[in-house]
Tab-separated table of C-alpha atoms and ligand atoms in Angstrom:
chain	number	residue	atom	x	y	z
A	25	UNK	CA	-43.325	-86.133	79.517
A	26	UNK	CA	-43.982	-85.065	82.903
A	27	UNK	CA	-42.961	-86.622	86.352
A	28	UNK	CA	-44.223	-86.171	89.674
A	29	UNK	CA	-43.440	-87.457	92.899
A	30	UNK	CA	-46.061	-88.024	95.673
A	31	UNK	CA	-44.936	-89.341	98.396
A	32	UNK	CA	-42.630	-92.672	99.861
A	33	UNK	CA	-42.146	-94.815	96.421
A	34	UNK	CA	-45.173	-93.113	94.313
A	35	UNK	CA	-43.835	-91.860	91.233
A	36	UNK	CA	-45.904	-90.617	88.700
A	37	UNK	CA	-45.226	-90.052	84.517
A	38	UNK	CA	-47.452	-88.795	81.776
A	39	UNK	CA	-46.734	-88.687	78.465
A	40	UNK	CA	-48.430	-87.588	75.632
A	41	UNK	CA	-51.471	-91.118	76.080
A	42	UNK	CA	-50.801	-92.373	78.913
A	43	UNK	CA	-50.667	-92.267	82.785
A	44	UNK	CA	-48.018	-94.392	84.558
A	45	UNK	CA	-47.785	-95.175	88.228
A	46	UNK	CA	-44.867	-96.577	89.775
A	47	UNK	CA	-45.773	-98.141	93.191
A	48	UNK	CA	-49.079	-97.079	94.444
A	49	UNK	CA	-49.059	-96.738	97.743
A	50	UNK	CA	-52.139	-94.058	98.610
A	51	UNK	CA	-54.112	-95.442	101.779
A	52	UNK	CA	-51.409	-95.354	104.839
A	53	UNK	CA	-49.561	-92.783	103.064
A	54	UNK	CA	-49.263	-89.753	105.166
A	55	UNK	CA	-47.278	-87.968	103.138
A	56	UNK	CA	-49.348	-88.220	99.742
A	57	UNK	CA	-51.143	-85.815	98.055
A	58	UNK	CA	-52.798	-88.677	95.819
A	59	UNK	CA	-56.749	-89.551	96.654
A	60	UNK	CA	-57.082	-93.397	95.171
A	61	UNK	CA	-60.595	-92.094	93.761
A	62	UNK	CA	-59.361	-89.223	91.618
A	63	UNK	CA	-56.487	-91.729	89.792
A	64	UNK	CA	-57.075	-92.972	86.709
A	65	UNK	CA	-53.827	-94.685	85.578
A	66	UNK	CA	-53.474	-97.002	82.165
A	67	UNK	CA	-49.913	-98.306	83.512
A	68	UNK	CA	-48.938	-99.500	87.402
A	69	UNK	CA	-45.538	-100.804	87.517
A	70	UNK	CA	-44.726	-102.345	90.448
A	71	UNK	CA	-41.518	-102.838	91.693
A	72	UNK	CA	-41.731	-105.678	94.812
A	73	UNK	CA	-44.560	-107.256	96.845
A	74	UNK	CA	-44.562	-105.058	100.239
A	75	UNK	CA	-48.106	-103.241	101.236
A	76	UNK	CA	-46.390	-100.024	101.316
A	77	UNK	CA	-45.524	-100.445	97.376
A	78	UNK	CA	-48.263	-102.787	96.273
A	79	UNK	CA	-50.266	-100.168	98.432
A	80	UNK	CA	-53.626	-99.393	96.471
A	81	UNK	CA	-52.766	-101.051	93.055
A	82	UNK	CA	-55.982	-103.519	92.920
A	83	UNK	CA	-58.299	-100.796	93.573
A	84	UNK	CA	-56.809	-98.349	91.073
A	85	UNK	CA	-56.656	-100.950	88.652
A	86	UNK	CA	-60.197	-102.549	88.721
A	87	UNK	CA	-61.789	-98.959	88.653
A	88	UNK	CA	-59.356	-97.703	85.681
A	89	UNK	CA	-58.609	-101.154	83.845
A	90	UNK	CA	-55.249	-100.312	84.461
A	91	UNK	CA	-52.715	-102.887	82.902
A	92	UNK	CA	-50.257	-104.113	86.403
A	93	UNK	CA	-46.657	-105.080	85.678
A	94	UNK	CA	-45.112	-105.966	88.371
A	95	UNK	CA	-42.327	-109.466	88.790
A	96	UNK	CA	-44.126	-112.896	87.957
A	97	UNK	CA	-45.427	-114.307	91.270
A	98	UNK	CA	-46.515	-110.888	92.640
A	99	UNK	CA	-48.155	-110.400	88.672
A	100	UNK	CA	-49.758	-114.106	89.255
A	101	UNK	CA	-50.754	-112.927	92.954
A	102	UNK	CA	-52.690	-109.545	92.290
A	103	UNK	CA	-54.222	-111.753	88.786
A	104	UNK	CA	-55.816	-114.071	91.153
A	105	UNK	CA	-57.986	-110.672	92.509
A	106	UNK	CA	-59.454	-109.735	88.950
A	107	UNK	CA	-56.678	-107.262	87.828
A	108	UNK	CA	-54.947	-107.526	84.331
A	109	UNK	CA	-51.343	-107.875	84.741
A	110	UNK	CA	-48.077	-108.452	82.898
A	111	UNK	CA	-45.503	-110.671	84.552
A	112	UNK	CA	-41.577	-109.969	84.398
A	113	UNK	CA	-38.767	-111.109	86.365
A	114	UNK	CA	-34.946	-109.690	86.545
A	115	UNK	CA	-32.904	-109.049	83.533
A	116	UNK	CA	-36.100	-108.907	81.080
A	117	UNK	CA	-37.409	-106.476	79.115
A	118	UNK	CA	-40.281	-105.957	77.121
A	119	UNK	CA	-41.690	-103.138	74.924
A	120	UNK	CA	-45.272	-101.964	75.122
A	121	UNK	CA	-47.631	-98.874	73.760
A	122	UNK	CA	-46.269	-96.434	75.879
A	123	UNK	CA	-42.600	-97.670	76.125
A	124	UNK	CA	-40.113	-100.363	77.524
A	125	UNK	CA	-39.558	-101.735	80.958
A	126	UNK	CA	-36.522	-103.681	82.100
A	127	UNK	CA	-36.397	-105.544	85.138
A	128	UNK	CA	-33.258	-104.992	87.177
A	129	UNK	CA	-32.368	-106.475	90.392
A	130	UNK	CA	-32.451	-104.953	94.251
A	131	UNK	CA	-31.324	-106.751	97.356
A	132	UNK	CA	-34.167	-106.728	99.594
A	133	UNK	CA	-37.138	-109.161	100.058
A	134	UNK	CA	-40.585	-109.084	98.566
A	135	UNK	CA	-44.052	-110.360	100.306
A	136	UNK	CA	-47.343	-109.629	100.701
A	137	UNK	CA	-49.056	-108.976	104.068
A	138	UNK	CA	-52.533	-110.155	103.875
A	139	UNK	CA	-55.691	-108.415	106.438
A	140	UNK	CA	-55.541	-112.924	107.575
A	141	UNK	CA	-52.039	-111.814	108.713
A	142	UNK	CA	-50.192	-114.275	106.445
A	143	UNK	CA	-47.577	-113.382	104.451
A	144	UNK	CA	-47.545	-114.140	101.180
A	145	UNK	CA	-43.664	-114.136	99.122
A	146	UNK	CA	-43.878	-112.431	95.865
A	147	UNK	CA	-41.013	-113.415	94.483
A	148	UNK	CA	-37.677	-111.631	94.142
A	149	UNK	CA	-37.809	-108.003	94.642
A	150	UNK	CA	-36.833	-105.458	91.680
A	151	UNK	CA	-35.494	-102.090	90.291
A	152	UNK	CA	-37.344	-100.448	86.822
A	153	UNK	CA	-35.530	-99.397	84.150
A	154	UNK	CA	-38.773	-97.508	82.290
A	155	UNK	CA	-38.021	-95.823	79.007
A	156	UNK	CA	-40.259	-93.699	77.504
A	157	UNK	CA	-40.425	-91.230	74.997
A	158	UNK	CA	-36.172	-91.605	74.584
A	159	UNK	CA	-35.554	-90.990	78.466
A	160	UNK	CA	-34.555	-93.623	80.482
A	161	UNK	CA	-36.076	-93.076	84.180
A	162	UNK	CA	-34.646	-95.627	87.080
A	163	UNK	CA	-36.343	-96.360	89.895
A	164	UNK	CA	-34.472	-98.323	92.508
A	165	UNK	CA	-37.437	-99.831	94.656
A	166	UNK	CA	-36.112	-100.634	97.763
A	167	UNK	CA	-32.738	-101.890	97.611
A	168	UNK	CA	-29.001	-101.560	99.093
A	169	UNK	CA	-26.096	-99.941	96.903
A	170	UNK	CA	-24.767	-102.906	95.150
A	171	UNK	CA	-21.768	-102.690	92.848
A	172	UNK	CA	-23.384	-104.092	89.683
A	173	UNK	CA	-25.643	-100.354	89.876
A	174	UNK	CA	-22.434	-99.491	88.055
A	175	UNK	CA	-23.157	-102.141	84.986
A	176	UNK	CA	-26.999	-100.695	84.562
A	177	UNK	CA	-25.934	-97.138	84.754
A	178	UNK	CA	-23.498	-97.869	81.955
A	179	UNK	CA	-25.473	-100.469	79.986
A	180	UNK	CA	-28.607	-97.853	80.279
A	181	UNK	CA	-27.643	-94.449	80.369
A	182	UNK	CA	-30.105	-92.902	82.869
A	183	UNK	CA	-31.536	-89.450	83.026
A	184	UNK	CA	-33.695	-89.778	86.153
A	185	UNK	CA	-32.862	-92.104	88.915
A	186	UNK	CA	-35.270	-92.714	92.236
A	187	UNK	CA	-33.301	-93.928	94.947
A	188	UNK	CA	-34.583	-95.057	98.717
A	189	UNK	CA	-32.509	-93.110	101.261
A	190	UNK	CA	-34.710	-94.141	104.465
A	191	UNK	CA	-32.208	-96.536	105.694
A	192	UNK	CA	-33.549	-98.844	108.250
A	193	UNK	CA	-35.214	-101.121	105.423
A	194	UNK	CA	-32.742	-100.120	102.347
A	195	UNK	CA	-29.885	-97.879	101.886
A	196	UNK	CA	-29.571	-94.966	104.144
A	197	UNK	CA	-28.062	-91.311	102.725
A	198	UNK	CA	-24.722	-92.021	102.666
A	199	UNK	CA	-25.136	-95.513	100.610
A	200	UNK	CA	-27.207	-94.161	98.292
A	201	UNK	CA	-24.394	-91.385	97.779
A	202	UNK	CA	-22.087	-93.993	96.719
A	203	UNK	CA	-25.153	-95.696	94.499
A	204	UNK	CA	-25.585	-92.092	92.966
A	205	UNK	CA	-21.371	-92.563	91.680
A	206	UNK	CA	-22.121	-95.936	90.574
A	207	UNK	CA	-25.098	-94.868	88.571
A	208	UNK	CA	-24.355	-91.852	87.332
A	209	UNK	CA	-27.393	-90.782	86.119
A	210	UNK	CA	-27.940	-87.203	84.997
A	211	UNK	CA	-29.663	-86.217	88.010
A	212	UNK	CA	-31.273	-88.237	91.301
A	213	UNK	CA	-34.697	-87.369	92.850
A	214	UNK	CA	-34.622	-89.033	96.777
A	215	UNK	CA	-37.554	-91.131	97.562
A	216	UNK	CA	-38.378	-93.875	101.098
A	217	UNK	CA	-37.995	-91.607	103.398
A	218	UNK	CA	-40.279	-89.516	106.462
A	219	UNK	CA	-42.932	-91.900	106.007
A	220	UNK	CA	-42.378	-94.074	108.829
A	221	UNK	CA	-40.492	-93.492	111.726
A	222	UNK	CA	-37.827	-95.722	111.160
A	223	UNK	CA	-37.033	-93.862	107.746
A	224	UNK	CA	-36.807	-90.473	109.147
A	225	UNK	CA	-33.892	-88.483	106.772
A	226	UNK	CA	-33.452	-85.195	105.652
A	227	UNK	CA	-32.716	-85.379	102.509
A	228	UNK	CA	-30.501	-81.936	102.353
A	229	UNK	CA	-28.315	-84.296	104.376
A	230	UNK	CA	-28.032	-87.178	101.452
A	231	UNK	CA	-27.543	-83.923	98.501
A	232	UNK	CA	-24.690	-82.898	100.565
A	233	UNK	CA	-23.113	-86.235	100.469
A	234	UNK	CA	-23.452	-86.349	96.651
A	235	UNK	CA	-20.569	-84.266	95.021
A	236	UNK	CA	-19.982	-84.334	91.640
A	237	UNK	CA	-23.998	-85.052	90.388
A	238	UNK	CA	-27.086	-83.206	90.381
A	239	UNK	CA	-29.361	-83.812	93.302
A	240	UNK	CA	-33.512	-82.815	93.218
A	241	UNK	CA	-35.080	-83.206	95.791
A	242	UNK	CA	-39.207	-83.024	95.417
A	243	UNK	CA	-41.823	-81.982	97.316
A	244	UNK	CA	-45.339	-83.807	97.536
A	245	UNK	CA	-46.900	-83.029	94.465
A	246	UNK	CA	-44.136	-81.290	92.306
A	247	UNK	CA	-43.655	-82.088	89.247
A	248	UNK	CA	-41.070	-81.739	86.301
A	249	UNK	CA	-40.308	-81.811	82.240
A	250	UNK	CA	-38.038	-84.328	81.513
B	25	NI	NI1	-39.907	-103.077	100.688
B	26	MN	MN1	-40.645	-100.024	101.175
């Protein structure tokens, strides 16, 4: 399969059949490379309620059918706006077509912003544990370290983790260091970071900080085998 990153949260996977986006967050993005119009995903997983990972899921979906997994009430939430969704919550797992996704927790908070200015809660907020084609991929969400990262690293061996370092909002470089021991996945991409001003990070800074794994971090766009 291949995985590209594109930008905040957006992570991207093809396999052989299918297109999976984690976290769609295209309009507002100013570090994207995505165009909502041009992306025609079968899968958007979705890991907590907040515009800037819910971003442009209903619109991607309704133009490519797109099936939207995301945690029950934020599942029950973007069902209400015509979109076909499958709801989870933390500690389940289910197996589709294109491969399983687990539920995991994250310590953060999950609503929805609506143009009315209300917000909406979405239920609890989440990590993905996505396994596909034998490779287990783990992406954090938003999140701080939390010592039970160690149990899911060792329950579910990982070979690709995503892991915020913006601070501000969730764990800043030198937490997610210590999440990258707890983890130990066979190598960490860096993701929640630059977008917004509070997030600012160099993420040479974090890779420095992490000793004894292997560190990637992407650019816009890139992409890799896995
Ligand atoms: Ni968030
Ligand atoms: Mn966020």
């Amino acid at each position: 399969m291949q995985i590209s990153y594109h930008g905040h949260s957006i992570v991207k996977i093809m396999t052989g059949n299918y297109m999976i986006i984690i976290d769609p967050f295209i309009t507002g993005n100013k570090l994207t490379d995505l165009v909502v119009g041009d992306e025609k995903p079968d899968i958007i997983v979705l890991t907590h309620g907040h515009n800037d990972h819910v971003g442009d899921t209903v619109a991607l979906a309704k133009a490519s059918d797109a099936l939207v997994i995301a945690t029950f009430e934020l599942a029950v939430y973007l069902g209400w706006q015509g979109v076909k969704t499958h709801g989870m919550n933390i500690g389940g797992a289910c197996t589709f077509d294109f491969g399983t996704v687990k539920y995991t927790q994250a310590f953060h908070s999950s609503s929805y912003e609506t143009e009315e200015n209300d917000i909406i809660y979405t239920g609890m907020p989440a990590g993905i544990l996505l396994t596909v084609e034998g490779k287990t991929i783990y992406h954090a969400g938003d999140t701080a370290v939390f010592g039970d990262m160690e149990m899911i690293g060792k329950r579910h061996p990982i070979d690709v983790a995503f892991l915020p370092i913006g601070d501000n909002f969730t764990m800043g470089p030198e937490d997610a260091a210590y999440a990258v021991e707890l983890l130990n996945p066979q190598v960490t991409v860096p993701i929640h970071f630059n977008t917004f001003p509070p997030i600012e990070q160099d993420p040479e800074v974090f890779k420095e900080l992490v000793t004894n794994h292997a560190v990637k971090i992407m650019q816009v766009g890139e992409s890799f085998e896995c």
